Amino acid sequence: MDPNPVTRSIAPLARWSTIVCGWWLLVVSALTFVEIVGRKLFGFSLQGVDEIGAFSLAVVSGLSFAQALVTRGHTRIDFLVLKLPTGPKAALNMLAMVTLAGFALFALWRGSDVLLESLEFRSRSTSPLQTPLWLPQGPWLFGLALFAATAVALAVHAVWLLPRDRERLNALYGPPTLDEEIAREMGDALDAPGKRAA
């Protein structure tokens, strides 16, 4: 399929933010393991691992939204859309992108208020770590901003395509077909390090 020209410039940043999130989750998993073993066998606690895990969930979620959007990984209910003619299908796919962009902008707006309030009141977590809340909220808001920028750019492109090329709009912004999902999974399997070495 013809690649989306909008995602071409956004995809590397979204991908690297996802990779960073993956490594961070490995660190949190290791800390959790040490915490469990320490409590059960040696009677000590790292203090605050549960808080770090909770903050990580929010940050990783925010930073992963753009990657899911770029790779068309968000869940879509498509059993009716796929049966429609090209024109109505294109209109619904465009509407889905515009609606998602609106939601992303709303989330960014509300998230900005949360961060600004934390900075204004110098808010800290009510835990042993006493974490300044702007520390996890900063990367979380960056993730929301990246998601919003991606969603708006894709929505504008979808609106532009609607009167010009509805087939391409459906191909780029419709739910992935079963054949596309199989091809992507096969491509991921073939790109695995063990397969490349073979």
Short mmCIF file of C-alpha atoms in Angstrom, two decimals:
data_model
loop_
_atom_site.label_atom_id
_atom_site.label_comp_id
_atom_site.label_asym_id
_atom_site.label_seq_id
_atom_site.Cartn_x
_atom_site.Cartn_y
_atom_site.Cartn_z
CA MET A 1 0.00 0.00 0.00
CA ASP A 2 1.13 3.55 -0.71
CA PRO A 3 2.63 4.95 2.52
CA ASN A 4 0.95 7.87 4.22
CA PRO A 5 2.98 11.05 3.49
CA VAL A 6 1.87 12.61 6.78
CA THR A 7 3.06 9.78 9.00
CA ARG A 8 6.42 9.59 7.22
CA SER A 9 7.74 12.59 9.17
CA ILE A 10 6.01 11.75 12.47
CA ALA A 11 6.67 8.00 12.61
CA PRO A 12 10.37 8.15 13.67
CA LEU A 13 9.64 10.31 16.74
CA ALA A 14 6.63 8.18 17.68
CA ARG A 15 8.68 5.01 17.26
CA TRP A 16 11.59 6.25 19.36
CA SER A 17 9.28 7.41 22.14
CA THR A 18 7.77 3.92 22.15
CA ILE A 19 11.22 2.31 22.31
CA VAL A 20 12.16 4.52 25.27
CA CYS A 21 8.92 3.49 26.97
CA GLY A 22 9.73 -0.17 26.43
CA TRP A 23 13.15 0.17 28.06
CA TRP A 24 11.67 2.14 30.93
CA LEU A 25 9.08 -0.60 31.54
CA LEU A 26 11.93 -3.12 31.76
CA VAL A 27 13.54 -0.94 34.44
CA VAL A 28 10.25 -0.71 36.37
CA SER A 29 9.83 -4.49 36.07
CA ALA A 30 13.33 -5.02 37.51
CA LEU A 31 12.58 -2.62 40.38
CA THR A 32 9.33 -4.45 41.08
CA PHE A 33 11.17 -7.79 41.14
CA VAL A 34 13.74 -6.42 43.61
CA GLU A 35 10.92 -4.99 45.74
CA ILE A 36 9.05 -8.32 45.89
CA VAL A 37 12.16 -10.41 46.65
CA GLY A 38 13.38 -7.82 49.17
CA ARG A 39 10.12 -7.82 51.09
CA LYS A 40 9.59 -11.58 51.06
CA LEU A 41 13.13 -12.77 51.78
CA PHE A 42 15.13 -9.94 53.31
CA GLY A 43 12.57 -7.69 55.01
CA PHE A 44 13.43 -4.47 53.19
CA SER A 45 11.56 -2.23 50.75
CA LEU A 46 12.76 0.20 48.11
CA GLN A 47 9.87 2.53 49.04
CA GLY A 48 7.92 4.07 46.19
CA VAL A 49 8.10 1.38 43.51
CA ASP A 50 4.31 1.27 43.39
CA GLU A 51 4.25 5.04 42.87
CA ILE A 52 6.84 4.82 40.09
CA GLY A 53 4.75 2.10 38.46
CA ALA A 54 1.60 4.22 38.60
CA PHE A 55 3.37 7.24 37.10
CA SER A 56 4.93 5.00 34.45
CA LEU A 57 1.51 3.74 33.36
CA ALA A 58 0.33 7.29 32.68
CA VAL A 59 3.53 8.41 30.94
CA VAL A 60 3.89 5.27 28.80
CA SER A 61 0.23 5.44 27.78
CA GLY A 62 0.54 9.08 26.71
CA LEU A 63 3.75 8.47 24.78
CA SER A 64 2.30 5.41 23.01
CA PHE A 65 -0.89 7.00 21.65
CA ALA A 66 0.89 8.56 18.65
CA GLN A 67 2.60 5.27 17.74
CA ALA A 68 -0.71 3.44 17.85
CA LEU A 69 -2.22 6.11 15.60
CA VAL A 70 0.65 6.06 13.11
CA THR A 71 0.51 2.27 12.83
CA ARG A 72 -3.31 2.23 12.76
CA GLY A 73 -3.31 0.19 15.96
CA HIS A 74 -6.30 1.79 17.68
CA THR A 75 -9.34 -0.45 17.96
CA ARG A 76 -12.07 0.27 15.41
CA ILE A 77 -15.51 -1.34 15.12
CA ASP A 78 -15.56 -2.02 11.39
CA PHE A 79 -18.10 -4.76 10.67
CA LEU A 80 -20.59 -2.27 9.19
CA VAL A 81 -18.14 0.23 7.67
CA LEU A 82 -16.49 -2.40 5.48
CA LYS A 83 -19.81 -3.22 3.82
CA LEU A 84 -20.51 0.38 2.76
CA PRO A 85 -19.81 1.85 -0.71
CA THR A 86 -16.62 3.86 -1.18
CA GLY A 87 -18.19 7.32 -0.67
CA PRO A 88 -19.98 6.76 2.67
CA LYS A 89 -17.04 4.69 3.90
CA ALA A 90 -14.65 7.56 3.11
CA ALA A 91 -16.91 10.07 4.87
CA LEU A 92 -17.03 7.90 8.00
CA ASN A 93 -13.27 7.32 7.99
CA MET A 94 -12.70 11.07 7.65
CA LEU A 95 -15.21 11.74 10.45
CA ALA A 96 -13.41 9.21 12.66
CA MET A 97 -10.10 11.04 12.17
CA VAL A 98 -11.64 14.46 12.80
CA THR A 99 -13.36 13.19 15.95
CA LEU A 100 -10.14 11.62 17.20
CA ALA A 101 -8.26 14.87 16.57
CA GLY A 102 -10.90 16.75 18.56
CA PHE A 103 -10.56 14.31 21.45
CA ALA A 104 -6.75 14.55 21.34
CA LEU A 105 -6.88 18.35 21.47
CA PHE A 106 -9.32 18.21 24.39
CA ALA A 107 -7.02 15.79 26.26
CA LEU A 108 -4.04 18.10 25.59
CA TRP A 109 -5.96 21.14 26.84
CA ARG A 110 -7.05 19.41 30.06
CA GLY A 111 -3.60 17.91 30.54
CA SER A 112 -2.02 21.36 30.21
CA ASP A 113 -4.28 22.64 32.97
CA VAL A 114 -3.23 19.77 35.23
CA LEU A 115 0.48 20.45 34.70
CA LEU A 116 0.12 24.22 35.13
CA GLU A 117 -1.81 23.71 38.36
CA SER A 118 0.87 21.36 39.69
CA LEU A 119 3.55 23.93 38.88
CA GLU A 120 1.58 26.78 40.40
CA PHE A 121 0.92 25.00 43.69
CA ARG A 122 4.22 23.07 43.71
CA SER A 123 2.24 19.89 44.15
CA ARG A 124 3.92 16.74 45.40
CA SER A 125 2.72 13.17 45.69
CA THR A 126 1.46 12.05 49.09
CA SER A 127 3.92 9.17 49.35
CA PRO A 128 7.36 8.45 50.82
CA LEU A 129 8.99 9.75 47.62
CA GLN A 130 7.20 13.12 47.76
CA THR A 131 7.64 13.36 43.97
CA PRO A 132 7.05 16.81 42.45
CA LEU A 133 4.09 16.04 40.21
CA TRP A 134 5.45 18.02 37.27
CA LEU A 135 8.15 15.35 36.81
CA PRO A 136 5.77 12.61 35.58
CA GLN A 137 3.25 15.09 34.19
CA GLY A 138 5.82 16.71 31.85
CA PRO A 139 6.53 13.60 29.73
CA TRP A 140 2.87 12.61 29.98
CA LEU A 141 1.87 15.97 28.50
CA PHE A 142 4.56 15.65 25.82
CA GLY A 143 2.95 12.35 24.83
CA LEU A 144 -0.46 13.98 24.64
CA ALA A 145 0.99 16.83 22.56
CA LEU A 146 2.61 14.39 20.13
CA PHE A 147 -0.67 12.48 19.90
CA ALA A 148 -2.65 15.68 19.29
CA ALA A 149 -0.22 16.94 16.63
CA THR A 150 -0.32 13.57 14.87
CA ALA A 151 -4.11 13.32 15.04
CA VAL A 152 -4.64 16.88 13.73
CA ALA A 153 -2.19 16.38 10.85
CA LEU A 154 -3.88 13.12 9.85
CA ALA A 155 -7.35 14.63 10.17
CA VAL A 156 -6.42 17.55 7.92
CA HIS A 157 -5.02 15.12 5.36
CA ALA A 158 -8.18 12.98 5.53
CA VAL A 159 -10.39 16.05 4.99
CA TRP A 160 -8.20 17.09 2.05
CA LEU A 161 -8.47 13.62 0.48
CA LEU A 162 -12.27 13.30 0.82
CA PRO A 163 -13.20 15.25 -2.35
CA ARG A 164 -10.06 14.17 -4.23
CA ASP A 165 -9.31 10.48 -3.70
CA ARG A 166 -11.77 8.50 -1.59
CA GLU A 167 -10.16 5.15 -2.35
CA ARG A 168 -6.85 6.40 -0.97
CA LEU A 169 -8.58 7.95 2.04
CA ASN A 170 -10.13 4.56 2.85
CA ALA A 171 -6.79 2.81 2.34
CA LEU A 172 -4.90 5.22 4.62
CA TYR A 173 -7.50 5.95 7.30
CA GLY A 174 -9.85 2.99 7.31
CA PRO A 175 -9.39 0.08 9.69
CA PRO A 176 -6.66 -2.32 8.53
CA THR A 177 -8.04 -5.23 6.57
CA LEU A 178 -7.33 -8.79 7.62
CA ASP A 179 -4.85 -9.14 4.74
CA GLU A 180 -3.00 -5.99 5.88
CA GLU A 181 -2.79 -7.26 9.46
CA ILE A 182 -1.48 -10.64 8.31
CA ALA A 183 1.08 -8.95 6.05
CA ARG A 184 2.23 -6.70 8.91
CA GLU A 185 2.57 -9.66 11.30
CA MET A 186 4.49 -11.62 8.68
CA GLY A 187 6.76 -8.63 8.08
CA ASP A 188 7.44 -8.29 11.82
CA ALA A 189 8.22 -12.01 12.03
CA LEU A 190 10.64 -11.83 9.11
CA ASP A 191 12.34 -8.74 10.59
CA ALA A 192 13.01 -10.53 13.91
CA PRO A 193 16.77 -10.82 14.75
CA GLY A 194 16.72 -14.64 14.63
CA LYS A 195 15.14 -14.65 11.17
CA ARG A 196 17.61 -12.07 9.83
CA ALA A 197 20.55 -14.14 11.08
CA ALA A 198 19.14 -17.24 9.41
#
